């Protein structure tokens, strides 16, 4: 039995019968059968249905947002924003998929030569709980618009949201089995990847889960895309606009109660402005409202599971033993963790080396530009970095020095349907979103007509 439980109240929300191996096989077979007809539909047909999915999300935002809040504790206003973003990605691909996948003509000595982008078939998505709708829709919208079929293995604690996502596509009028949520635990993932009717897999989640999925997919010579953890740095150079930078950094770290792979987890401050910045940053973090996630005024809710809060607590305690100092917060009460600021962070401490998945940020000072670059690149993660400076020429010079998959200047790292999203190093490989993302799960077919 798979149980969804409210992390704020502890009450059981829903329970779900786990599918048997035989039932999973039937679902995959139905998905494969649907692919045969779905791949033949026109972009106009797919676009019409995807726009209806966007409308369904907009028309029933509150229903879907409340399920998110009840299942994993996301503050309700942030859950509403998540649903809105899902509608946006549906509209984006409904409007752009055809042009993104049109034949790419290439001039050669042939009479005609081009690259065609054709669907692969059934694609498995293994998705996490922290953005239970968005993570799925940023896969599903481009995959379905490309002519693929989606099957979902969602995190067990958000199975109600997983079923709601399938409901969105059903209510929008997509043909049956275009998108299916499989009510299963993680132990059944391997057999799905090894099923010959499944042609690709995408995972957003932990490094351990990504390594396992990549290994199995590699044995099957199957295409995979991984979006894994991050330990993004927020780098404040000495000429930064402190007032604006503080506001952005508070949002970057503490939205979604800090439970985001792209959150700014390491705050790197130039020594000349460190004290001024930290004083204002601490003041604003102290004023963040904690409480019931269903309250519209709440910004800091609870963590999705008590075990996650315990993990964060252990990371902080270990770092303090190694010389770090808690200047705000640091206390846990069940699934609630106080917004926390830790100074004196350095390599060798969990709050610097590891991904801290919750409302805690480490602070490190640097003396010059090169030290800042070295501190950012010392991480084994490479999802994104934010740099803050008033000098655009300086920023342009600095961008190539960072090894991450994204560099945002005077802005928090975020995903946008119009831009590719993904990381380097142990943050994963492949790209989601934009034309790069929709092409990940296509056969890039070379076509060549000879001259006679």
Short mmCIF file of C-alpha atoms in Angstrom, two decimals:
data_model
loop_
_atom_site.label_atom_id
_atom_site.label_comp_id
_atom_site.label_asym_id
_atom_site.label_seq_id
_atom_site.Cartn_x
_atom_site.Cartn_y
_atom_site.Cartn_z
CA UNK A 1 0.00 0.00 0.00
CA UNK A 2 1.27 3.47 -0.95
CA UNK A 3 0.17 6.15 1.52
CA UNK A 4 0.05 9.93 1.09
CA UNK A 5 0.31 11.72 4.45
CA UNK A 6 0.06 15.42 5.32
CA UNK A 7 3.47 16.41 6.78
CA UNK A 8 1.95 19.34 8.67
CA UNK A 9 -0.90 17.50 10.42
CA UNK A 10 0.33 13.92 10.14
CA UNK A 11 -3.05 12.75 8.85
CA UNK A 12 -3.37 10.20 6.06
CA UNK A 13 -4.68 11.84 2.89
CA UNK A 14 -5.03 8.85 0.59
CA UNK A 15 -3.80 5.32 0.07
CA UNK A 16 -3.09 3.51 -3.16
CA UNK A 17 -2.87 -0.15 -4.12
CA UNK A 18 0.52 -0.87 -5.66
CA UNK A 19 0.30 -2.36 -9.13
CA UNK A 20 1.52 -5.90 -9.58
CA UNK A 21 4.19 -6.79 -12.13
CA UNK A 22 1.47 -8.15 -14.40
CA UNK A 23 -0.55 -4.94 -14.12
CA UNK A 24 2.53 -2.84 -14.87
CA UNK A 25 3.25 -4.96 -17.96
CA UNK A 26 -0.31 -4.38 -19.19
CA UNK A 27 0.08 -0.62 -18.71
CA UNK A 28 3.28 -0.60 -20.74
CA UNK A 29 1.70 -2.68 -23.48
CA UNK A 30 -1.23 -0.25 -23.68
CA UNK A 31 1.21 2.66 -23.86
CA UNK A 32 3.13 0.97 -26.67
CA UNK A 33 -0.08 0.28 -28.58
CA UNK A 34 -1.18 3.90 -28.19
CA UNK A 35 2.16 5.11 -29.57
CA UNK A 36 1.42 3.51 -32.92
CA UNK A 37 -1.50 5.87 -33.49
CA UNK A 38 -0.34 8.87 -31.46
CA UNK A 39 2.86 9.31 -33.48
CA UNK A 40 0.73 9.69 -36.61
CA UNK A 41 -1.28 12.62 -35.25
CA UNK A 42 -0.54 16.10 -36.57
CA UNK A 43 1.08 18.86 -34.59
CA UNK A 44 -2.20 20.77 -34.88
CA UNK A 45 -4.05 17.93 -33.13
CA UNK A 46 -1.47 17.64 -30.38
CA UNK A 47 -1.33 21.41 -29.93
CA UNK A 48 -5.09 21.63 -29.54
CA UNK A 49 -5.05 18.99 -26.81
CA UNK A 50 -2.07 20.55 -25.03
CA UNK A 51 -3.81 23.93 -24.95
CA UNK A 52 -6.81 22.19 -23.38
CA UNK A 53 -4.47 20.74 -20.76
CA UNK A 54 -3.29 24.28 -19.99
CA UNK A 55 -6.89 25.41 -19.67
CA UNK A 56 -7.69 22.50 -17.35
CA UNK A 57 -4.80 23.53 -15.10
CA UNK A 58 -5.97 27.14 -15.05
CA UNK A 59 -9.62 26.26 -14.47
CA UNK A 60 -8.85 23.96 -11.54
CA UNK A 61 -5.72 25.54 -10.09
CA UNK A 62 -6.98 25.52 -6.52
CA UNK A 63 -7.93 21.83 -6.60
CA UNK A 64 -4.50 20.77 -7.81
CA UNK A 65 -2.58 23.26 -5.62
CA UNK A 66 -4.33 22.16 -2.44
CA UNK A 67 -3.42 18.53 -3.14
CA UNK A 68 0.26 19.57 -3.44
CA UNK A 69 0.13 21.51 -0.17
CA UNK A 70 -1.57 18.70 1.72
CA UNK A 71 0.80 16.03 0.40
CA UNK A 72 4.21 17.65 0.74
CA UNK A 73 3.72 20.86 2.71
CA UNK A 74 4.41 23.49 0.04
CA UNK A 75 2.92 26.86 1.08
CA UNK A 76 -0.34 27.27 -0.84
CA UNK A 77 0.61 30.44 -2.71
CA UNK A 78 3.72 28.68 -4.00
CA UNK A 79 1.66 25.64 -4.98
CA UNK A 80 -0.67 27.88 -6.99
CA UNK A 81 2.37 29.39 -8.72
CA UNK A 82 3.57 25.88 -9.57
CA UNK A 83 0.29 25.04 -11.30
CA UNK A 84 0.42 28.31 -13.22
CA UNK A 85 3.92 27.45 -14.44
CA UNK A 86 2.70 24.05 -15.64
CA UNK A 87 0.01 25.76 -17.72
CA UNK A 88 2.73 27.99 -19.19
CA UNK A 89 4.91 25.05 -20.28
CA UNK A 90 1.88 23.40 -21.92
CA UNK A 91 1.11 26.57 -23.85
CA UNK A 92 4.77 27.07 -24.78
CA UNK A 93 5.12 23.67 -26.41
CA UNK A 94 1.65 23.80 -27.95
CA UNK A 95 2.79 26.96 -29.74
CA UNK A 96 6.41 26.03 -30.53
CA UNK A 97 6.83 22.25 -30.86
CA UNK A 98 6.11 22.11 -34.60
CA UNK A 99 8.78 24.68 -35.49
CA UNK A 100 11.25 23.14 -33.01
CA UNK A 101 10.90 19.73 -34.64
CA UNK A 102 10.63 20.71 -38.29
CA UNK A 103 13.13 19.13 -40.66
CA UNK A 104 16.51 20.83 -40.46
CA UNK A 105 17.84 21.22 -43.98
CA UNK A 106 21.60 20.89 -44.37
CA UNK A 107 23.42 21.78 -47.57
CA UNK A 108 25.64 18.95 -48.83
CA UNK A 109 26.47 17.48 -52.24
CA UNK A 110 23.13 15.65 -52.10
CA UNK A 111 20.04 16.65 -54.01
CA UNK A 112 18.38 17.01 -50.65
CA UNK A 113 19.65 16.31 -47.14
CA UNK A 114 18.15 17.08 -43.78
CA UNK A 115 17.72 15.96 -40.18
CA UNK A 116 14.27 14.77 -39.12
CA UNK A 117 13.20 14.68 -35.48
CA UNK A 118 10.96 11.68 -34.88
CA UNK A 119 9.47 10.30 -31.63
CA UNK A 120 11.08 7.36 -29.85
CA UNK A 121 8.04 5.73 -28.25
CA UNK A 122 7.23 5.08 -24.60
CA UNK A 123 9.30 7.23 -22.21
CA UNK A 124 9.49 6.52 -18.48
CA UNK A 125 9.69 9.51 -16.12
CA UNK A 126 10.91 8.93 -12.56
CA UNK A 127 10.03 12.09 -10.65
CA UNK A 128 10.48 13.61 -7.15
CA UNK A 129 8.09 15.10 -4.62
CA UNK A 130 9.42 18.64 -4.20
CA UNK A 131 7.74 20.12 -7.31
CA UNK A 132 5.24 17.30 -7.86
CA UNK A 133 3.47 18.92 -10.83
CA UNK A 134 6.21 21.04 -12.44
CA UNK A 135 8.88 18.35 -12.64
CA UNK A 136 6.41 16.10 -14.46
CA UNK A 137 4.96 18.70 -16.82
CA UNK A 138 8.33 19.97 -17.98
CA UNK A 139 8.89 16.39 -19.20
CA UNK A 140 5.37 15.53 -20.32
CA UNK A 141 4.53 18.60 -22.39
CA UNK A 142 7.48 18.32 -24.80
CA UNK A 143 7.44 14.51 -24.82
CA UNK A 144 3.79 14.29 -25.83
CA UNK A 145 4.09 17.13 -28.33
CA UNK A 146 6.99 15.26 -29.97
CA UNK A 147 4.73 12.24 -30.44
CA UNK A 148 6.01 10.15 -27.54
CA UNK A 149 3.98 8.42 -24.84
CA UNK A 150 4.59 9.14 -21.15
CA UNK A 151 4.52 6.77 -18.21
CA UNK A 152 5.20 8.12 -14.74
CA UNK A 153 6.74 6.63 -11.63
CA UNK A 154 6.23 9.42 -9.10
CA UNK A 155 7.50 9.73 -5.53
CA UNK A 156 5.39 7.62 -3.19
CA UNK A 157 4.46 10.52 -0.90
CA UNK A 158 2.76 12.51 -3.72
CA UNK A 159 0.70 9.82 -5.39
CA UNK A 160 -2.47 11.92 -5.19
CA UNK A 161 -0.75 14.62 -7.25
CA UNK A 162 0.53 11.96 -9.64
CA UNK A 163 -3.01 10.76 -10.28
CA UNK A 164 -4.15 14.37 -10.65
CA UNK A 165 -1.60 14.86 -13.44
CA UNK A 166 -3.04 11.90 -15.33
CA UNK A 167 -6.47 13.42 -14.69
CA UNK A 168 -5.35 16.69 -16.34
CA UNK A 169 -4.54 14.90 -19.60
CA UNK A 170 -7.71 12.82 -19.44
CA UNK A 171 -9.89 15.87 -18.82
CA UNK A 172 -8.13 17.66 -21.69
CA UNK A 173 -9.21 14.87 -24.04
CA UNK A 174 -5.90 13.17 -24.79
CA UNK A 175 -6.40 9.64 -26.17
CA UNK A 176 -6.45 6.98 -23.47
CA UNK A 177 -2.99 5.77 -22.38
CA UNK A 178 -1.10 8.73 -23.83
CA UNK A 179 -0.03 9.44 -20.27
CA UNK A 180 -0.29 6.99 -17.40
CA UNK A 181 0.68 7.25 -13.75
CA UNK A 182 1.90 3.92 -12.40
CA UNK A 183 1.14 3.42 -8.72
CA UNK A 184 4.35 1.61 -7.85
CA UNK A 185 7.34 1.78 -5.53
CA UNK A 186 10.94 2.25 -6.62
CA UNK A 187 11.71 -1.48 -6.66
CA UNK A 188 9.67 -1.92 -9.85
CA UNK A 189 11.59 0.71 -11.84
CA UNK A 190 14.34 -1.63 -13.03
CA UNK A 191 11.95 -4.04 -14.75
CA UNK A 192 10.24 -1.13 -16.50
CA UNK A 193 13.54 0.18 -17.86
CA UNK A 194 14.40 -3.31 -19.08
CA UNK A 195 11.04 -3.68 -20.85
CA UNK A 196 11.68 -3.68 -24.60
CA UNK A 197 8.64 -1.45 -25.21
CA UNK A 198 10.17 1.35 -23.14
CA UNK A 199 12.57 3.38 -25.25
CA UNK A 200 13.97 6.06 -22.90
CA UNK A 201 14.01 7.20 -19.29
CA UNK A 202 14.30 10.55 -17.56
CA UNK A 203 14.88 11.02 -13.85
CA UNK A 204 14.86 14.01 -11.55
CA UNK A 205 16.04 13.11 -8.08
CA UNK A 206 18.96 12.12 -5.90
CA UNK A 207 22.41 11.12 -7.04
CA UNK A 208 21.90 7.59 -5.76
CA UNK A 209 18.67 7.16 -7.73
CA UNK A 210 20.24 8.73 -10.82
CA UNK A 211 23.26 6.44 -10.66
CA UNK A 212 21.01 3.39 -10.40
CA UNK A 213 18.78 4.41 -13.30
CA UNK A 214 21.74 5.42 -15.48
CA UNK A 215 23.44 2.08 -14.82
CA UNK A 216 20.38 0.04 -15.78
CA UNK A 217 19.67 2.22 -18.83
CA UNK A 218 23.31 1.85 -19.86
CA UNK A 219 23.07 -1.92 -19.76
CA UNK A 220 20.00 -1.69 -22.01
CA UNK A 221 21.69 0.88 -24.31
CA UNK A 222 18.76 3.17 -23.58
CA UNK A 223 18.65 6.96 -23.84
CA UNK A 224 18.52 8.64 -20.43
CA UNK A 225 18.38 12.20 -19.09
CA UNK A 226 19.27 12.94 -15.46
CA UNK A 227 18.55 16.08 -13.46
CA UNK A 228 20.07 15.46 -10.05
CA UNK A 229 21.06 17.45 -7.00
CA UNK A 230 22.69 20.83 -6.72
CA UNK A 231 24.63 22.98 -4.29
CA UNK A 232 24.25 26.28 -6.10
CA UNK A 233 26.34 29.25 -5.02
CA UNK A 234 25.09 32.81 -4.64
CA UNK A 235 28.17 34.97 -5.26
CA UNK A 236 27.98 38.57 -4.05
CA UNK A 237 30.79 40.67 -5.50
CA UNK A 238 31.80 43.91 -3.79
CA UNK A 239 29.99 46.17 -6.28
CA UNK A 240 26.65 44.34 -6.01
CA UNK A 241 23.43 46.19 -5.30
CA UNK A 242 23.05 44.93 -1.75
CA UNK A 243 19.38 45.81 -1.25
CA UNK A 244 18.25 44.01 -4.41
CA UNK A 245 20.70 41.15 -4.01
CA UNK A 246 19.50 40.36 -0.50
CA UNK A 247 15.87 40.10 -1.62
CA UNK A 248 16.82 37.80 -4.48
CA UNK A 249 19.01 35.60 -2.29
CA UNK A 250 16.30 35.17 0.36
CA UNK A 251 13.92 34.01 -2.34
CA UNK A 252 16.57 31.81 -3.95
CA UNK A 253 17.25 29.89 -0.77
CA UNK A 254 13.99 29.75 1.14
CA UNK A 255 11.19 29.33 -1.40
CA UNK A 256 9.58 25.89 -1.24
CA UNK A 257 11.00 25.73 2.31
CA UNK A 258 14.44 25.31 0.76
CA UNK A 259 13.52 22.00 -0.86
CA UNK A 260 14.78 22.63 -4.37
CA UNK A 261 17.72 21.29 -6.35
CA UNK A 262 18.35 24.74 -7.86
CA UNK A 263 18.09 26.69 -4.60
CA UNK A 264 21.05 28.88 -3.71
CA UNK A 265 22.56 26.84 -0.89
CA UNK A 266 26.01 28.45 -0.51
CA UNK A 267 26.19 32.20 0.04
CA UNK A 268 29.65 33.53 -0.96
CA UNK A 269 30.31 37.10 0.16
CA UNK A 270 33.17 39.43 -0.77
CA UNK A 271 34.90 40.33 2.50
CA UNK A 272 34.46 44.10 1.92
CA UNK A 273 30.65 43.91 1.96
CA UNK A 274 30.12 40.70 3.95
CA UNK A 275 29.05 42.31 7.22
CA UNK A 276 26.63 44.78 5.63
CA UNK A 277 25.07 42.11 3.41
CA UNK A 278 24.76 39.52 6.16
CA UNK A 279 23.11 41.94 8.59
CA UNK A 280 20.34 42.77 6.12
CA UNK A 281 20.04 39.18 4.90
CA UNK A 282 19.63 37.93 8.47
CA UNK A 283 16.99 40.55 9.20
CA UNK A 284 14.89 39.55 6.19
CA UNK A 285 15.20 35.82 6.87
CA UNK A 286 14.14 36.37 10.49
CA UNK A 287 10.96 38.06 9.23
CA UNK A 288 9.87 35.14 7.00
CA UNK A 289 6.50 33.87 8.20
CA UNK A 290 6.36 30.22 9.21
CA UNK A 291 3.18 28.27 9.86
CA UNK A 292 0.31 26.32 8.32
CA UNK A 293 1.09 25.75 4.61
CA UNK A 294 -2.59 26.31 3.79
CA UNK A 295 -2.36 29.87 5.13
CA UNK A 296 -1.75 32.34 2.29
CA UNK A 297 0.57 34.37 4.52
CA UNK A 298 2.92 31.44 5.14
CA UNK A 299 6.27 31.48 3.33
CA UNK A 300 8.09 28.74 5.29
CA UNK A 301 6.03 25.58 5.63
CA UNK A 302 7.18 22.17 6.78
CA UNK A 303 9.55 19.72 5.18
CA UNK A 304 7.94 16.91 3.25
CA UNK A 305 9.03 14.18 5.66
CA UNK A 306 10.50 14.17 9.15
CA UNK A 307 13.45 12.09 7.95
CA UNK A 308 14.44 14.94 5.64
CA UNK A 309 14.42 17.41 8.52
CA UNK A 310 16.51 14.97 10.56
CA UNK A 311 19.05 14.71 7.73
CA UNK A 312 19.39 18.50 7.58
CA UNK A 313 19.77 18.65 11.34
CA UNK A 314 22.61 16.12 11.20
CA UNK A 315 24.40 18.06 8.45
CA UNK A 316 24.25 21.26 10.48
CA UNK A 317 25.37 19.63 13.74
CA UNK A 318 28.32 17.99 12.01
CA UNK A 319 29.33 21.29 10.41
CA UNK A 320 29.17 23.09 13.76
CA UNK A 321 31.45 20.45 15.26
CA UNK A 322 33.91 21.29 12.47
CA UNK A 323 33.89 25.02 13.24
CA UNK A 324 30.79 26.51 11.59
CA UNK A 325 28.54 28.83 13.61
CA UNK A 326 24.74 29.08 13.64
CA UNK A 327 23.74 32.75 13.75
CA UNK A 328 20.01 32.19 13.13
CA UNK A 329 17.67 29.25 13.59
CA UNK A 330 19.03 25.72 13.74
CA UNK A 331 16.16 24.10 15.63
CA UNK A 332 13.82 21.35 14.43
CA UNK A 333 10.32 20.42 15.61
CA UNK A 334 9.11 17.31 13.81
CA UNK A 335 8.84 18.21 10.11
CA UNK A 336 9.37 21.92 10.80
CA UNK A 337 12.87 23.36 10.55
CA UNK A 338 13.62 26.97 11.41
CA UNK A 339 15.10 29.16 8.67
CA UNK A 340 18.79 28.82 9.43
CA UNK A 341 21.99 30.73 8.61
CA UNK A 342 25.41 29.15 9.22
CA UNK A 343 28.62 31.20 8.96
CA UNK A 344 32.23 30.09 8.64
CA UNK A 345 31.40 27.35 6.13
CA UNK A 346 34.32 25.80 4.28
CA UNK A 347 35.33 22.69 2.40
CA UNK A 348 35.11 19.57 4.53
CA UNK A 349 31.85 20.64 6.16
CA UNK A 350 28.54 19.00 5.11
CA UNK A 351 26.84 22.39 4.67
CA UNK A 352 29.48 23.29 2.09
CA UNK A 353 30.24 19.95 0.42
CA UNK A 354 26.81 18.31 0.37
CA UNK A 355 23.37 19.27 -0.87
CA UNK A 356 21.37 20.74 2.01
CA UNK A 357 17.74 20.13 1.12
CA UNK A 358 15.85 22.44 3.45
CA UNK A 359 15.70 26.01 4.83
CA UNK A 360 19.36 26.43 5.75
CA UNK A 361 22.12 28.40 4.03
CA UNK A 362 25.87 28.39 4.58
CA UNK A 363 27.97 31.56 4.40
CA UNK A 364 31.58 31.82 3.23
CA UNK A 365 33.68 34.93 2.67
CA UNK A 366 36.15 35.39 -0.21
CA UNK A 367 38.88 37.96 -0.77
CA UNK A 368 39.11 38.19 -4.59
CA UNK A 369 37.50 37.10 -7.85
CA UNK A 370 39.65 34.01 -8.33
CA UNK A 371 38.87 32.71 -4.86
CA UNK A 372 35.16 33.13 -5.61
CA UNK A 373 35.53 31.09 -8.80
CA UNK A 374 37.51 28.41 -6.99
CA UNK A 375 34.89 28.17 -4.23
CA UNK A 376 32.10 27.74 -6.77
CA UNK A 377 33.94 25.18 -8.89
CA UNK A 378 35.18 23.19 -5.89
CA UNK A 379 31.73 21.66 -5.59
CA UNK A 380 31.10 18.22 -7.03
CA UNK A 381 27.72 19.59 -8.18
CA UNK A 382 27.27 21.74 -11.25
CA UNK A 383 23.63 22.73 -11.66
CA UNK A 384 23.82 26.51 -11.55
CA UNK A 385 25.38 29.62 -10.03
CA UNK A 386 24.08 33.15 -9.43
CA UNK A 387 26.48 36.07 -9.47
CA UNK A 388 25.64 39.59 -8.33
CA UNK A 389 27.46 42.62 -9.73
CA UNK A 390 26.64 46.03 -11.23
CA UNK A 391 29.37 45.65 -13.87
CA UNK A 392 28.01 43.86 -16.94
CA UNK A 393 31.40 43.66 -18.67
CA UNK A 394 32.85 42.03 -15.56
CA UNK A 395 29.95 39.56 -15.46
CA UNK A 396 30.49 38.61 -19.11
CA UNK A 397 34.15 37.97 -18.36
CA UNK A 398 33.29 35.81 -15.35
CA UNK A 399 30.60 33.60 -16.96
CA UNK A 400 33.01 31.23 -18.80
CA UNK A 401 34.98 30.64 -15.60
CA UNK A 402 32.15 28.71 -13.94
CA UNK A 403 31.63 25.00 -14.67
CA UNK A 404 27.89 24.86 -13.97
CA UNK A 405 25.08 24.23 -16.41
CA UNK A 406 23.69 27.73 -15.88
CA UNK A 407 24.95 31.15 -14.81
CA UNK A 408 22.36 33.73 -13.77
CA UNK A 409 23.46 37.33 -13.26
CA UNK A 410 21.59 39.33 -10.61
CA UNK A 411 18.90 36.64 -10.53
CA UNK A 412 18.19 33.32 -8.85
CA UNK A 413 18.67 30.17 -10.91
CA UNK A 414 15.31 29.06 -12.26
CA UNK A 415 13.84 26.92 -15.01
CA UNK A 416 12.12 28.62 -17.95
CA UNK A 417 10.37 26.77 -20.82
CA UNK A 418 12.27 28.93 -23.30
CA UNK A 419 15.74 28.03 -21.99
CA UNK A 420 17.56 24.68 -21.69
CA UNK A 421 17.85 23.36 -18.16
CA UNK A 422 20.35 20.85 -16.79
CA UNK A 423 23.65 20.43 -15.04
CA UNK A 424 27.22 19.16 -15.15
CA UNK A 425 29.30 16.89 -12.91
CA UNK A 426 27.15 14.90 -10.46
CA UNK A 427 24.19 17.19 -11.15
CA UNK A 428 23.39 15.06 -14.18
CA UNK A 429 23.38 15.20 -17.96
CA UNK A 430 21.07 16.04 -20.82
CA UNK A 431 18.77 19.04 -21.04
CA UNK A 432 15.12 19.73 -20.41
CA UNK A 433 12.96 22.56 -21.82
CA UNK A 434 13.39 24.78 -24.90
CA UNK A 435 14.11 23.17 -28.29
CA UNK A 436 17.01 21.34 -26.69
CA UNK A 437 14.70 19.53 -24.29
CA UNK A 438 12.05 18.48 -26.79
CA UNK A 439 14.75 16.98 -29.02
CA UNK A 440 16.21 14.80 -26.24
CA UNK A 441 13.60 12.10 -26.79
CA UNK A 442 13.61 12.06 -30.56
CA UNK A 443 15.40 10.06 -33.20
CA UNK A 444 17.56 12.63 -34.98
CA UNK A 445 17.35 10.95 -38.32
CA UNK A 446 19.72 11.85 -41.15
CA UNK A 447 17.97 11.82 -44.54
CA UNK A 448 20.00 11.94 -47.78
CA UNK A 449 18.76 12.00 -51.39
CA UNK A 450 21.44 11.26 -53.97
CA UNK A 451 21.65 12.97 -57.35
CA UNK A 452 21.20 10.81 -60.47
#
